[in-house]
């Protein structure tokens, strides 16, 4: 019943999937969230873009040779393209459309390679001012890489290597033995930063798992796995917010007949098992897009987008028939319970949880008072009757046999 939240698309290409792999046991929704974290925030991205373009431009102005001019041109083209792809991805994500994640990831790798190339040619130039500026810029960019990409440790590691690895490649050509120390510094730095990125990633995944578990527990009944009252309320609120109360919705209130006798005869563990079996049957009967919830005790709710009276009464009859089939508890006891159903419609009978439940409860009361194992729809007369907090006493007279 809930609207699908906008998000960034998972990568599809083999290379980009490998670069962003979060591990075999990470749920799909967390993978999507991790991909979203790679896009980061626009101000941080803009800072990196401005820095790399400015540094390459200043160095190309100081040494206007072909390698430096090409580096400057590449940085401008790559950064502008990355910015365009980022803005496009953000727009499409808000619209719930496919985002160019693969292209965005590869552009990030290309940008890191460009920074590394600039560092290499700057060190090889023999100009200590240029070399210092390029190396400072590369080191600063590594911090941004780790901050923006800890959701994908492999990607961060590759980008760090491309950015700073150039120092190792340039060192043998500088004619300065002291520079060979970079063969110790850079690998150690790469290892340390990559390890830190992996640690942050694990912490992030653990936190996201805990948040999702807490959210699930807050919205679901722990015994049956169905939605609870809170989850039902949020689904109703989302429906009315999305459709401004114009699209009709059915609230189907189901109460078990004879459940207390099972509890008294076989104990609470058997009663809990029976509720789980009822929930399984209920879950198997609802349509895609509908929502099943347990309100507590032996009361269940179904929110359904089928709102025609004939459809609802037919569904109610199937519910009663299916729920009333015998249950086998722990291969020891076979028990049977019945079910009564009351139905309210939104916005006909209200547009809030309390009003709809009152109308459905009234119909359920009438169903039970007429012999149980019946389905009834709340009458239009209930719209003019004030709600006092007690069960309403008048509902429609249509019933199922």
mmCIF file with all atom_site columns, C-alpha atoms in Angstrom, residues 140-272:
data_model
loop_
_atom_site.group_PDB
_atom_site.id
_atom_site.type_symbol
_atom_site.label_atom_id
_atom_site.label_alt_id
_atom_site.label_comp_id
_atom_site.label_asym_id
_atom_site.label_entity_id
_atom_site.label_seq_id
_atom_site.pdbx_PDB_ins_code
_atom_site.Cartn_x
_atom_site.Cartn_y
_atom_site.Cartn_z
_atom_site.occupancy
_atom_site.B_iso_or_equiv
_atom_site.pdbx_formal_charge
_atom_site.auth_seq_id
_atom_site.auth_comp_id
_atom_site.auth_asym_id
_atom_site.auth_atom_id
_atom_site.pdbx_PDB_model_num
ATOM 1   C CA . UNK A 1 140 ? 43.437  16.458  -0.535  1.00 0.00 ? 140 UNK A CA 1
ATOM 2   C CA . UNK A 1 141 ? 41.331  14.614  -3.097  1.00 0.00 ? 141 UNK A CA 1
ATOM 3   C CA . UNK A 1 142 ? 42.031  11.304  -1.347  1.00 0.00 ? 142 UNK A CA 1
ATOM 4   C CA . UNK A 1 143 ? 40.209  12.612  1.711   1.00 0.00 ? 143 UNK A CA 1
ATOM 5   C CA . UNK A 1 144 ? 37.203  13.474  -0.431  1.00 0.00 ? 144 UNK A CA 1
ATOM 6   C CA . UNK A 1 145 ? 37.326  10.058  -2.097  1.00 0.00 ? 145 UNK A CA 1
ATOM 7   C CA . UNK A 1 146 ? 37.155  8.294   1.257   1.00 0.00 ? 146 UNK A CA 1
ATOM 8   C CA . UNK A 1 147 ? 34.411  10.573  2.564   1.00 0.00 ? 147 UNK A CA 1
ATOM 9   C CA . UNK A 1 148 ? 32.203  10.206  -0.502  1.00 0.00 ? 148 UNK A CA 1
ATOM 10  C CA . UNK A 1 149 ? 32.836  6.564   -1.389  1.00 0.00 ? 149 UNK A CA 1
ATOM 11  C CA . UNK A 1 150 ? 33.038  4.572   1.854   1.00 0.00 ? 150 UNK A CA 1
ATOM 12  C CA . UNK A 1 151 ? 29.787  2.949   0.748   1.00 0.00 ? 151 UNK A CA 1
ATOM 13  C CA . UNK A 1 152 ? 31.903  1.103   -1.872  1.00 0.00 ? 152 UNK A CA 1
ATOM 14  C CA . UNK A 1 153 ? 35.345  0.209   -0.435  1.00 0.00 ? 153 UNK A CA 1
ATOM 15  C CA . UNK A 1 154 ? 36.635  -1.335  -3.654  1.00 0.00 ? 154 UNK A CA 1
ATOM 16  C CA . UNK A 1 155 ? 35.784  1.788   -5.634  1.00 0.00 ? 155 UNK A CA 1
ATOM 17  C CA . UNK A 1 156 ? 37.455  3.966   -3.019  1.00 0.00 ? 156 UNK A CA 1
ATOM 18  C CA . UNK A 1 157 ? 40.583  1.778   -3.066  1.00 0.00 ? 157 UNK A CA 1
ATOM 19  C CA . UNK A 1 158 ? 40.865  1.924   -6.864  1.00 0.00 ? 158 UNK A CA 1
ATOM 20  C CA . UNK A 1 159 ? 40.386  5.708   -6.906  1.00 0.00 ? 159 UNK A CA 1
ATOM 21  C CA . UNK A 1 160 ? 42.987  6.228   -4.152  1.00 0.00 ? 160 UNK A CA 1
ATOM 22  C CA . UNK A 1 161 ? 45.482  4.063   -6.044  1.00 0.00 ? 161 UNK A CA 1
ATOM 23  C CA . UNK A 1 162 ? 44.931  5.975   -9.290  1.00 0.00 ? 162 UNK A CA 1
ATOM 24  C CA . UNK A 1 163 ? 45.238  9.319   -7.504  1.00 0.00 ? 163 UNK A CA 1
ATOM 25  C CA . UNK A 1 164 ? 48.390  8.717   -5.435  1.00 0.00 ? 164 UNK A CA 1
ATOM 26  C CA . UNK A 1 165 ? 49.952  5.711   -7.159  1.00 0.00 ? 165 UNK A CA 1
ATOM 27  C CA . UNK A 1 166 ? 51.435  8.081   -9.723  1.00 0.00 ? 166 UNK A CA 1
ATOM 28  C CA . UNK A 1 167 ? 53.954  9.219   -7.091  1.00 0.00 ? 167 UNK A CA 1
ATOM 29  C CA . UNK A 1 168 ? 55.469  5.728   -7.077  1.00 0.00 ? 168 UNK A CA 1
ATOM 30  C CA . UNK A 1 169 ? 55.632  5.586   -10.861 1.00 0.00 ? 169 UNK A CA 1
ATOM 31  C CA . UNK A 1 170 ? 57.310  9.006   -11.075 1.00 0.00 ? 170 UNK A CA 1
ATOM 32  C CA . UNK A 1 171 ? 59.863  8.517   -8.258  1.00 0.00 ? 171 UNK A CA 1
ATOM 33  C CA . UNK A 1 172 ? 62.448  6.442   -10.264 1.00 0.00 ? 172 UNK A CA 1
ATOM 34  C CA . UNK A 1 173 ? 62.642  9.143   -12.944 1.00 0.00 ? 173 UNK A CA 1
ATOM 35  C CA . UNK A 1 174 ? 63.324  12.082  -10.617 1.00 0.00 ? 174 UNK A CA 1
ATOM 36  C CA . UNK A 1 175 ? 67.023  11.415  -10.020 1.00 0.00 ? 175 UNK A CA 1
ATOM 37  C CA . UNK A 1 176 ? 66.529  11.931  -6.295  1.00 0.00 ? 176 UNK A CA 1
ATOM 38  C CA . UNK A 1 177 ? 67.122  8.751   -4.223  1.00 0.00 ? 177 UNK A CA 1
ATOM 39  C CA . UNK A 1 178 ? 65.312  10.335  -1.287  1.00 0.00 ? 178 UNK A CA 1
ATOM 40  C CA . UNK A 1 179 ? 62.072  10.214  -3.283  1.00 0.00 ? 179 UNK A CA 1
ATOM 41  C CA . UNK A 1 180 ? 62.209  6.407   -3.308  1.00 0.00 ? 180 UNK A CA 1
ATOM 42  C CA . UNK A 1 181 ? 60.684  6.523   0.161   1.00 0.00 ? 181 UNK A CA 1
ATOM 43  C CA . UNK A 1 182 ? 57.319  6.910   -1.578  1.00 0.00 ? 182 UNK A CA 1
ATOM 44  C CA . UNK A 1 183 ? 57.504  3.167   -2.327  1.00 0.00 ? 183 UNK A CA 1
ATOM 45  C CA . UNK A 1 184 ? 56.990  2.704   1.404   1.00 0.00 ? 184 UNK A CA 1
ATOM 46  C CA . UNK A 1 185 ? 54.734  5.673   2.084   1.00 0.00 ? 185 UNK A CA 1
ATOM 47  C CA . UNK A 1 186 ? 52.177  5.350   -0.690  1.00 0.00 ? 186 UNK A CA 1
ATOM 48  C CA . UNK A 1 187 ? 51.423  1.591   -0.313  1.00 0.00 ? 187 UNK A CA 1
ATOM 49  C CA . UNK A 1 188 ? 51.124  2.051   3.467   1.00 0.00 ? 188 UNK A CA 1
ATOM 50  C CA . UNK A 1 189 ? 48.855  5.065   2.985   1.00 0.00 ? 189 UNK A CA 1
ATOM 51  C CA . UNK A 1 190 ? 46.777  3.203   0.421   1.00 0.00 ? 190 UNK A CA 1
ATOM 52  C CA . UNK A 1 191 ? 46.426  0.220   2.765   1.00 0.00 ? 191 UNK A CA 1
ATOM 53  C CA . UNK A 1 192 ? 45.499  2.406   5.752   1.00 0.00 ? 192 UNK A CA 1
ATOM 54  C CA . UNK A 1 193 ? 42.908  4.479   3.904   1.00 0.00 ? 193 UNK A CA 1
ATOM 55  C CA . UNK A 1 194 ? 41.387  1.438   2.220   1.00 0.00 ? 194 UNK A CA 1
ATOM 56  C CA . UNK A 1 195 ? 41.147  -0.337  5.554   1.00 0.00 ? 195 UNK A CA 1
ATOM 57  C CA . UNK A 1 196 ? 39.546  2.721   7.134   1.00 0.00 ? 196 UNK A CA 1
ATOM 58  C CA . UNK A 1 197 ? 37.057  2.846   4.273   1.00 0.00 ? 197 UNK A CA 1
ATOM 59  C CA . UNK A 1 198 ? 36.145  -0.811  4.768   1.00 0.00 ? 198 UNK A CA 1
ATOM 60  C CA . UNK A 1 199 ? 35.702  -0.254  8.507   1.00 0.00 ? 199 UNK A CA 1
ATOM 61  C CA . UNK A 1 200 ? 33.404  2.710   7.875   1.00 0.00 ? 200 UNK A CA 1
ATOM 62  C CA . UNK A 1 201 ? 31.489  0.638   5.354   1.00 0.00 ? 201 UNK A CA 1
ATOM 63  C CA . UNK A 1 202 ? 30.951  -2.187  7.857   1.00 0.00 ? 202 UNK A CA 1
ATOM 64  C CA . UNK A 1 203 ? 29.801  0.297   10.482  1.00 0.00 ? 203 UNK A CA 1
ATOM 65  C CA . UNK A 1 204 ? 27.396  1.860   7.976   1.00 0.00 ? 204 UNK A CA 1
ATOM 66  C CA . UNK A 1 205 ? 25.931  -1.488  6.932   1.00 0.00 ? 205 UNK A CA 1
ATOM 67  C CA . UNK A 1 206 ? 25.553  -2.563  10.569  1.00 0.00 ? 206 UNK A CA 1
ATOM 68  C CA . UNK A 1 207 ? 23.806  0.695   11.439  1.00 0.00 ? 207 UNK A CA 1
ATOM 69  C CA . UNK A 1 208 ? 21.501  0.440   8.429   1.00 0.00 ? 208 UNK A CA 1
ATOM 70  C CA . UNK A 1 209 ? 20.609  -3.141  9.326   1.00 0.00 ? 209 UNK A CA 1
ATOM 71  C CA . UNK A 1 210 ? 19.749  -2.073  12.875  1.00 0.00 ? 210 UNK A CA 1
ATOM 72  C CA . UNK A 1 211 ? 17.661  0.848   11.631  1.00 0.00 ? 211 UNK A CA 1
ATOM 73  C CA . UNK A 1 212 ? 15.707  -1.379  9.258   1.00 0.00 ? 212 UNK A CA 1
ATOM 74  C CA . UNK A 1 213 ? 15.156  -4.016  11.931  1.00 0.00 ? 213 UNK A CA 1
ATOM 75  C CA . UNK A 1 214 ? 13.914  -1.392  14.361  1.00 0.00 ? 214 UNK A CA 1
ATOM 76  C CA . UNK A 1 215 ? 11.642  0.064   11.704  1.00 0.00 ? 215 UNK A CA 1
ATOM 77  C CA . UNK A 1 216 ? 10.314  -3.395  10.864  1.00 0.00 ? 216 UNK A CA 1
ATOM 78  C CA . UNK A 1 217 ? 9.657   -4.169  14.531  1.00 0.00 ? 217 UNK A CA 1
ATOM 79  C CA . UNK A 1 218 ? 7.890   -0.839  14.961  1.00 0.00 ? 218 UNK A CA 1
ATOM 80  C CA . UNK A 1 219 ? 5.517   -1.519  12.055  1.00 0.00 ? 219 UNK A CA 1
ATOM 81  C CA . UNK A 1 220 ? 5.023   -5.288  12.248  1.00 0.00 ? 220 UNK A CA 1
ATOM 82  C CA . UNK A 1 221 ? 3.477   -7.778  14.620  1.00 0.00 ? 221 UNK A CA 1
ATOM 83  C CA . UNK A 1 222 ? 6.269   -9.954  15.977  1.00 0.00 ? 222 UNK A CA 1
ATOM 84  C CA . UNK A 1 223 ? 4.108   -13.070 16.286  1.00 0.00 ? 223 UNK A CA 1
ATOM 85  C CA . UNK A 1 224 ? 2.684   -13.205 12.767  1.00 0.00 ? 224 UNK A CA 1
ATOM 86  C CA . UNK A 1 225 ? 4.950   -10.929 10.722  1.00 0.00 ? 225 UNK A CA 1
ATOM 87  C CA . UNK A 1 226 ? 1.923   -8.971  9.495   1.00 0.00 ? 226 UNK A CA 1
ATOM 88  C CA . UNK A 1 227 ? 1.711   -5.203  9.882   1.00 0.00 ? 227 UNK A CA 1
ATOM 89  C CA . UNK A 1 228 ? 0.657   -3.938  13.285  1.00 0.00 ? 228 UNK A CA 1
ATOM 90  C CA . UNK A 1 229 ? -1.541  -0.969  14.198  1.00 0.00 ? 229 UNK A CA 1
ATOM 91  C CA . UNK A 1 230 ? 1.316   1.478   13.586  1.00 0.00 ? 230 UNK A CA 1
ATOM 92  C CA . UNK A 1 231 ? 2.076   0.007   10.159  1.00 0.00 ? 231 UNK A CA 1
ATOM 93  C CA . UNK A 1 232 ? -1.626  0.072   9.273   1.00 0.00 ? 232 UNK A CA 1
ATOM 94  C CA . UNK A 1 233 ? -1.929  3.711   10.319  1.00 0.00 ? 233 UNK A CA 1
ATOM 95  C CA . UNK A 1 234 ? 1.105   4.706   8.254   1.00 0.00 ? 234 UNK A CA 1
ATOM 96  C CA . UNK A 1 235 ? -0.283  2.861   5.218   1.00 0.00 ? 235 UNK A CA 1
ATOM 97  C CA . UNK A 1 236 ? -3.617  4.649   5.560   1.00 0.00 ? 236 UNK A CA 1
ATOM 98  C CA . UNK A 1 237 ? -1.942  8.025   6.013   1.00 0.00 ? 237 UNK A CA 1
ATOM 99  C CA . UNK A 1 238 ? 0.248   7.416   2.960   1.00 0.00 ? 238 UNK A CA 1
ATOM 100 C CA . UNK A 1 239 ? -2.801  6.455   0.882   1.00 0.00 ? 239 UNK A CA 1
ATOM 101 C CA . UNK A 1 240 ? -4.749  9.568   1.815   1.00 0.00 ? 240 UNK A CA 1
ATOM 102 C CA . UNK A 1 241 ? -1.708  11.813  1.370   1.00 0.00 ? 241 UNK A CA 1
ATOM 103 C CA . UNK A 1 242 ? -0.961  10.329  -2.043  1.00 0.00 ? 242 UNK A CA 1
ATOM 104 C CA . UNK A 1 243 ? -4.498  10.387  -3.433  1.00 0.00 ? 243 UNK A CA 1
ATOM 105 C CA . UNK A 1 244 ? -5.898  13.334  -1.450  1.00 0.00 ? 244 UNK A CA 1
ATOM 106 C CA . UNK A 1 245 ? -8.677  11.096  -0.154  1.00 0.00 ? 245 UNK A CA 1
ATOM 107 C CA . UNK A 1 246 ? -10.215 10.689  -3.615  1.00 0.00 ? 246 UNK A CA 1
ATOM 108 C CA . UNK A 1 247 ? -9.297  7.068   -4.402  1.00 0.00 ? 247 UNK A CA 1
ATOM 109 C CA . UNK A 1 248 ? -11.505 4.568   -2.605  1.00 0.00 ? 248 UNK A CA 1
ATOM 110 C CA . UNK A 1 249 ? -10.080 2.008   -0.216  1.00 0.00 ? 249 UNK A CA 1
ATOM 111 C CA . UNK A 1 250 ? -11.645 -0.872  1.709   1.00 0.00 ? 250 UNK A CA 1
ATOM 112 C CA . UNK A 1 251 ? -10.849 -1.672  5.333   1.00 0.00 ? 251 UNK A CA 1
ATOM 113 C CA . UNK A 1 252 ? -11.796 -5.306  5.992   1.00 0.00 ? 252 UNK A CA 1
ATOM 114 C CA . UNK A 1 253 ? -12.045 -6.155  9.702   1.00 0.00 ? 253 UNK A CA 1
ATOM 115 C CA . UNK A 1 254 ? -11.795 -9.883  10.501  1.00 0.00 ? 254 UNK A CA 1
ATOM 116 C CA . UNK A 1 255 ? -12.351 -11.431 13.935  1.00 0.00 ? 255 UNK A CA 1
ATOM 117 C CA . UNK A 1 256 ? -11.935 -15.127 14.752  1.00 0.00 ? 256 UNK A CA 1
ATOM 118 C CA . UNK A 1 257 ? -14.888 -17.040 16.180  1.00 0.00 ? 257 UNK A CA 1
ATOM 119 C CA . UNK A 1 258 ? -13.991 -19.700 18.758  1.00 0.00 ? 258 UNK A CA 1
ATOM 120 C CA . UNK A 1 259 ? -10.373 -18.661 19.296  1.00 0.00 ? 259 UNK A CA 1
ATOM 121 C CA . UNK A 1 260 ? -10.769 -18.342 23.068  1.00 0.00 ? 260 UNK A CA 1
ATOM 122 C CA . UNK A 1 261 ? -11.902 -21.961 23.312  1.00 0.00 ? 261 UNK A CA 1
ATOM 123 C CA . UNK A 1 262 ? -8.704  -23.108 21.556  1.00 0.00 ? 262 UNK A CA 1
ATOM 124 C CA . UNK A 1 263 ? -6.599  -20.972 23.907  1.00 0.00 ? 263 UNK A CA 1
ATOM 125 C CA . UNK A 1 264 ? -8.386  -22.344 26.966  1.00 0.00 ? 264 UNK A CA 1
ATOM 126 C CA . UNK A 1 265 ? -8.229  -25.971 25.833  1.00 0.00 ? 265 UNK A CA 1
ATOM 127 C CA . UNK A 1 266 ? -4.678  -26.215 24.465  1.00 0.00 ? 266 UNK A CA 1
ATOM 128 C CA . UNK A 1 267 ? -2.825  -23.292 26.022  1.00 0.00 ? 267 UNK A CA 1
ATOM 129 C CA . UNK A 1 268 ? -1.391  -19.993 24.832  1.00 0.00 ? 268 UNK A CA 1
ATOM 130 C CA . UNK A 1 269 ? 1.412   -21.575 22.795  1.00 0.00 ? 269 UNK A CA 1
ATOM 131 C CA . UNK A 1 270 ? -1.163  -23.437 20.732  1.00 0.00 ? 270 UNK A CA 1
ATOM 132 C CA . UNK A 1 271 ? -3.164  -20.219 20.424  1.00 0.00 ? 271 UNK A CA 1
ATOM 133 C CA . UNK A 1 272 ? -0.104  -18.349 19.173  1.00 0.00 ? 272 UNK A CA 1
#
